[in-house]
C-alpha positions as a printed Julia matrix, in Angstrom:
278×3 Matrix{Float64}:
 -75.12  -64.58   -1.46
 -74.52  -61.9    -4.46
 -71.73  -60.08   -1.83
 -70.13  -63.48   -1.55
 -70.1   -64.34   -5.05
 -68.93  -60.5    -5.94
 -66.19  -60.66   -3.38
 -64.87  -64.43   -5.21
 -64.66  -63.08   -8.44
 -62.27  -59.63   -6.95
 -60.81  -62.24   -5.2
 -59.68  -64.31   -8.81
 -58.71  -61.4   -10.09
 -56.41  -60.25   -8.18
 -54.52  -63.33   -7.37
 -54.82  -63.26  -11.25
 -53.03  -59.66  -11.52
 -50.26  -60.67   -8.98
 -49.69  -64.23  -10.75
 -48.74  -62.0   -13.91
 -46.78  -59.92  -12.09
 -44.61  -62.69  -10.64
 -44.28  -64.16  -14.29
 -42.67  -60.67  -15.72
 -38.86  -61.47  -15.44
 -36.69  -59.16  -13.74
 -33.5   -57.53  -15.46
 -30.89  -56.64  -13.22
 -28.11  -53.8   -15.61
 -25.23  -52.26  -14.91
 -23.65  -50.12  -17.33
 -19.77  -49.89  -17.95
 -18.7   -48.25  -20.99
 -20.59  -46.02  -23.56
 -18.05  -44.46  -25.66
 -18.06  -42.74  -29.33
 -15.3   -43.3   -31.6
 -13.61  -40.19  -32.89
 -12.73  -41.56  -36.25
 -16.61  -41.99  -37.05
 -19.1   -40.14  -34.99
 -21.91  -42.59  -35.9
 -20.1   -45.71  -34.08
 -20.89  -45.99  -30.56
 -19.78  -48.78  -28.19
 -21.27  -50.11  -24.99
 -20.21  -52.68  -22.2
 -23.05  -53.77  -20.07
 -23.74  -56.99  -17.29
 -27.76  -57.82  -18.06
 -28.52  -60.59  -15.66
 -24.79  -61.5   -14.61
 -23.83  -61.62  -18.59
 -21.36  -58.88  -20.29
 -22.44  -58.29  -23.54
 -20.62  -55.92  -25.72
 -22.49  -54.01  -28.6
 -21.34  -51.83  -31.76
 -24.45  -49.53  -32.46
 -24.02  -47.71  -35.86
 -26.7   -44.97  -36.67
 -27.95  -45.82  -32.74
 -28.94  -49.32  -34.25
 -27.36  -52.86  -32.97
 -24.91  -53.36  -35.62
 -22.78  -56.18  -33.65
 -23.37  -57.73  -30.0
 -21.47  -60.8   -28.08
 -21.2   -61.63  -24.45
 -17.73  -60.93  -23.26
 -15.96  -63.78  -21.22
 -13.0   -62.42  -19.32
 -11.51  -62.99  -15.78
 -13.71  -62.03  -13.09
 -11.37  -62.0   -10.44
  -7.87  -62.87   -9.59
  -6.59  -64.37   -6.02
  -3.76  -62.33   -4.93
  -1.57  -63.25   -2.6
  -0.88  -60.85    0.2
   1.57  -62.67    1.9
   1.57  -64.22    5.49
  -0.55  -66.35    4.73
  -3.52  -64.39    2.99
  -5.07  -64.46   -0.52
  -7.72  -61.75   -1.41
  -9.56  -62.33   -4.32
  -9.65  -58.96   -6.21
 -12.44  -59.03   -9.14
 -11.93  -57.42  -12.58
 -14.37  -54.37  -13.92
 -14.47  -53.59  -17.34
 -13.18  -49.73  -16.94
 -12.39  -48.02  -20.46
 -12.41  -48.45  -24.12
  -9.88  -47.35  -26.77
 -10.71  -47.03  -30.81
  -8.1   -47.62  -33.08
  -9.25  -46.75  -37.26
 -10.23  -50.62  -37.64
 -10.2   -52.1   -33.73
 -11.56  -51.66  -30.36
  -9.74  -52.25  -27.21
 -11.28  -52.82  -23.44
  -9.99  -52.55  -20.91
 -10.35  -54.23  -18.05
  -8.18  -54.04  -14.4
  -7.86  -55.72  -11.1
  -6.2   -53.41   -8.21
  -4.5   -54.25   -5.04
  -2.45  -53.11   -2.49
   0.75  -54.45   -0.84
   4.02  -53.75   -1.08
   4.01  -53.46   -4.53
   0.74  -51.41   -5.0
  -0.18  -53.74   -8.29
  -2.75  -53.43  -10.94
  -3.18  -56.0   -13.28
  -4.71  -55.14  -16.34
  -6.61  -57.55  -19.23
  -6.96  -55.69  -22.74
  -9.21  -57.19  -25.25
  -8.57  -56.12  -29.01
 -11.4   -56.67  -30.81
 -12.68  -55.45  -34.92
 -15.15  -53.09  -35.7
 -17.06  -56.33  -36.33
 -16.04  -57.61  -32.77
 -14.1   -60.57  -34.0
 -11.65  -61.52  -31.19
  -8.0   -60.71  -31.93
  -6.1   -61.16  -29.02
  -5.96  -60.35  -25.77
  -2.6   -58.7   -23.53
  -2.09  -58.85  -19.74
   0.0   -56.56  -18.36
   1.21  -55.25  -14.49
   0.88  -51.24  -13.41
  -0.69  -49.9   -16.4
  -1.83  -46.25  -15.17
  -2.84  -45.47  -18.7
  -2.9   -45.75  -22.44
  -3.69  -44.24  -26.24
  -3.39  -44.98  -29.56
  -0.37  -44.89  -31.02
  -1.82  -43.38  -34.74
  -4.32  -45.28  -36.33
  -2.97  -48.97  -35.99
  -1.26  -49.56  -33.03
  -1.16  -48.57  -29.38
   0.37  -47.57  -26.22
   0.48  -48.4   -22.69
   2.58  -46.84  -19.6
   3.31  -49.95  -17.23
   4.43  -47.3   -13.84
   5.58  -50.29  -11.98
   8.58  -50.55  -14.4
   8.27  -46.71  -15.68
   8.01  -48.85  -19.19
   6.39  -47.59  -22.07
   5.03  -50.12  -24.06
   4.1   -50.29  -27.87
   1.53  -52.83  -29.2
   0.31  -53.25  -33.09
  -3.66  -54.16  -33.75
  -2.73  -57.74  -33.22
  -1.22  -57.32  -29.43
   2.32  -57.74  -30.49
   5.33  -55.89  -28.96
   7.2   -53.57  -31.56
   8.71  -51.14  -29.02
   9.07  -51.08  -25.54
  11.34  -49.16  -23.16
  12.01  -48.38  -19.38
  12.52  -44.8   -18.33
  15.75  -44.2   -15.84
  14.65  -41.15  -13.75
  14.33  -39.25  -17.35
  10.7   -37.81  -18.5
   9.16  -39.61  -21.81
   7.11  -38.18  -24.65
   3.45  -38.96  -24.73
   0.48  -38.59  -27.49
  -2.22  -35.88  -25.96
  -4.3   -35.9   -29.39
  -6.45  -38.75  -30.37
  -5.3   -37.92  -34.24
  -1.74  -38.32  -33.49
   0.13  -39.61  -36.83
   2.75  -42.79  -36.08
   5.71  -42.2   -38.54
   7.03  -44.83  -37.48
   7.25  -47.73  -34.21
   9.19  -44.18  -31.9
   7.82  -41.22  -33.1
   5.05  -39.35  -33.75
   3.51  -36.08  -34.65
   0.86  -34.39  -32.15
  -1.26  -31.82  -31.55
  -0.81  -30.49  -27.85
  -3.06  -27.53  -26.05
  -0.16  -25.0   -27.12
   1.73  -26.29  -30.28
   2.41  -29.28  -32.86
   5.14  -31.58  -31.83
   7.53  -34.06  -33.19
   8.2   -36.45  -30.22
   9.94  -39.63  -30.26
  10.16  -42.45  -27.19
  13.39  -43.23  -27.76
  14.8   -39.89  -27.7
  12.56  -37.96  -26.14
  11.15  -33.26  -28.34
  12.39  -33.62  -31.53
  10.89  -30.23  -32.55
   7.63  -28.12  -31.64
   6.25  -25.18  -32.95
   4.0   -23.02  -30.79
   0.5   -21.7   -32.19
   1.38  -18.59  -31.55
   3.96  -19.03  -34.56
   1.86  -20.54  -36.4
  -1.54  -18.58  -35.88
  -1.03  -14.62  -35.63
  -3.09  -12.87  -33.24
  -5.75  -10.47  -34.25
  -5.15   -7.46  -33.85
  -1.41   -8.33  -33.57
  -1.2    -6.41  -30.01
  -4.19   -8.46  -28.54
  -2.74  -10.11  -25.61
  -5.89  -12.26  -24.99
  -4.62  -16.05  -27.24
  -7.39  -17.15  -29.8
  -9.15  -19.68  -29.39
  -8.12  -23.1   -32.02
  -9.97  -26.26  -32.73
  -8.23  -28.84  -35.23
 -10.5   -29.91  -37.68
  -8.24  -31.89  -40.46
  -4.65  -32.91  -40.6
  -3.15  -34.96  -43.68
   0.43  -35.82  -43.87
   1.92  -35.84  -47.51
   5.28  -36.06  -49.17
   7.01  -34.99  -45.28
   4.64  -32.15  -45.23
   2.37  -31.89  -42.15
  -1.29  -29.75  -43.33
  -3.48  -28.83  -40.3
  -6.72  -26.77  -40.64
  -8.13  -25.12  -37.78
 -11.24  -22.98  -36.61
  -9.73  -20.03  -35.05
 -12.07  -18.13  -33.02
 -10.55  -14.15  -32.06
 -10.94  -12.85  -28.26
 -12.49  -10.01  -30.69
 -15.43  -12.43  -31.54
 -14.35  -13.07  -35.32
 -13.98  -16.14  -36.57
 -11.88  -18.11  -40.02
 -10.23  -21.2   -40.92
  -6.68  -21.0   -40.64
  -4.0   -23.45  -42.3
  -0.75  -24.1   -41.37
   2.23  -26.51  -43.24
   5.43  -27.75  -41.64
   8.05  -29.67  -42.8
   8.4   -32.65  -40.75
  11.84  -33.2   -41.2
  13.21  -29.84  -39.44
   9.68  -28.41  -38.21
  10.16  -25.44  -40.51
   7.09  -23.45  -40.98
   5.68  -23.46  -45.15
   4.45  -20.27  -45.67
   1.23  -20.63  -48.05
């Protein structure tokens, strides 16, 4: 009788353990985007389905600063032709920071003739307030275009395409067999809606998308080797720019093949590219 009434009460409890267990709700994540902005090292953005729900989060200081669940297309039905429609879903694929906004990204790819991709950009605040939102065909990729406005490349026109915060159009072109310009530095400066200045791996540019090098000055001309014979190229990190009265200032960290190390700084006139000697 005491075996049967010890074996009832193991019994109750572990019916009792597995009832909790069932009652712990399961979270089913999948992780998309996790990006830091460059203009402020402390603002991180994430993109993540919890449950079958895209929620979007600003974390400042690795806190929740701003969250909302994202509602965007989650697939499109193509049709292929003959007869046949493929439903292609959209996946949330990259973000972009602008000084004040944050574009996503999202795309939907297919193959036919035409070798499509549709892509669905979201411009949202650093508060995530919804701005607007641009769809566009054969977008193989994008940048800011300065601090305020941005750039896509739609390759199934060869169009470059330039967008302000607010997702309208302010330049847009379509390249004839000819090469175009395009920013490789997140801190490129906008002078204006064609042209911009940037810092490439070998030199500072003025490029324009209209009309293509304006000027470009190598770092070699702008940094001198040391010793002047050493055929081994130092080493240069940009660590501020500031553009003032049509004078571009750049300081770098300049690290020798001969182990030393300064901060270098450099001034060129924007208008002709002429190097200021300091």
């Amino acid at each position: 009788m005491k075996k049967i009434a010890i074996f009832t009460i193991l019994l109750i409890i572990i019916l009792g353990c597995s009832k909790n267990e069932e009652e712990i709700p399961t979270i089913s994540l999948s992780s998309y985007i996790n990006e830091t902005s460059p203009y402020d090292t402390s603002i991180r953005v994430s993109v993540e389905e919890i449950n079958g729900i895209l929620k979007i989060r600003i974390y400042q200081n690795q806190k929740v600063a701003h969250e909302r669940n994202l509602y965007a297309p989650k697939s499109e039905n193509v049709d292929l032709g003959y007869g046949e429609v493929e439903t292609i879903p959209y996946t949330p694929y990259n973000c972009l920071f602008l000084k004040e906004h944050i574009l996503l990204y999202w795309n939907a790819h297919y193959v036919n003739t035409h070798n499509k991709t549709h892509t669905y950009t979201m411009i949202y605040t650093n508060k995530l307030d919804s701005i607007a939102t641009v769809t566009t065909i054969g977008v193989i990729k994008s940048s800011n275009f300065g601090e305020d406005k941005f750039i896509i490349h739609d390759n199934s026109e060869n169009k470059n395409i330039v967008y302000d915060s607010t997702g309208k159009i302010i330049f847009e072109k379509m390249y004839y067999g000819e090469t175009y310009e395009w920013p490789t530095c997140y801190h490129n400066i906008a002078i204006s809606n064609t042209e911009f200045l940037d810092w490439g791996e070998y030199s500072i540019s003025r490029k324009c998308l209209d009309k293509g090098l304006i000027w470009s000055n190598t770092y070699n001309e702008l940094i001198p080797n040391k010793p002047v014979e050493e055929i081994n190229p130092p080493k240069i990190e940009l660590i501020e720019h500031s553009l003032k009265s049509n004078v571009l200032n750049s300081i770098f960290n300049v690290t020798y093949y001969s182990g030393e190390k300064e901060k270098v700084s450099t001034k060129i006139d924007i208008n002709t590219g002429s190097i200021i000697n300091n």
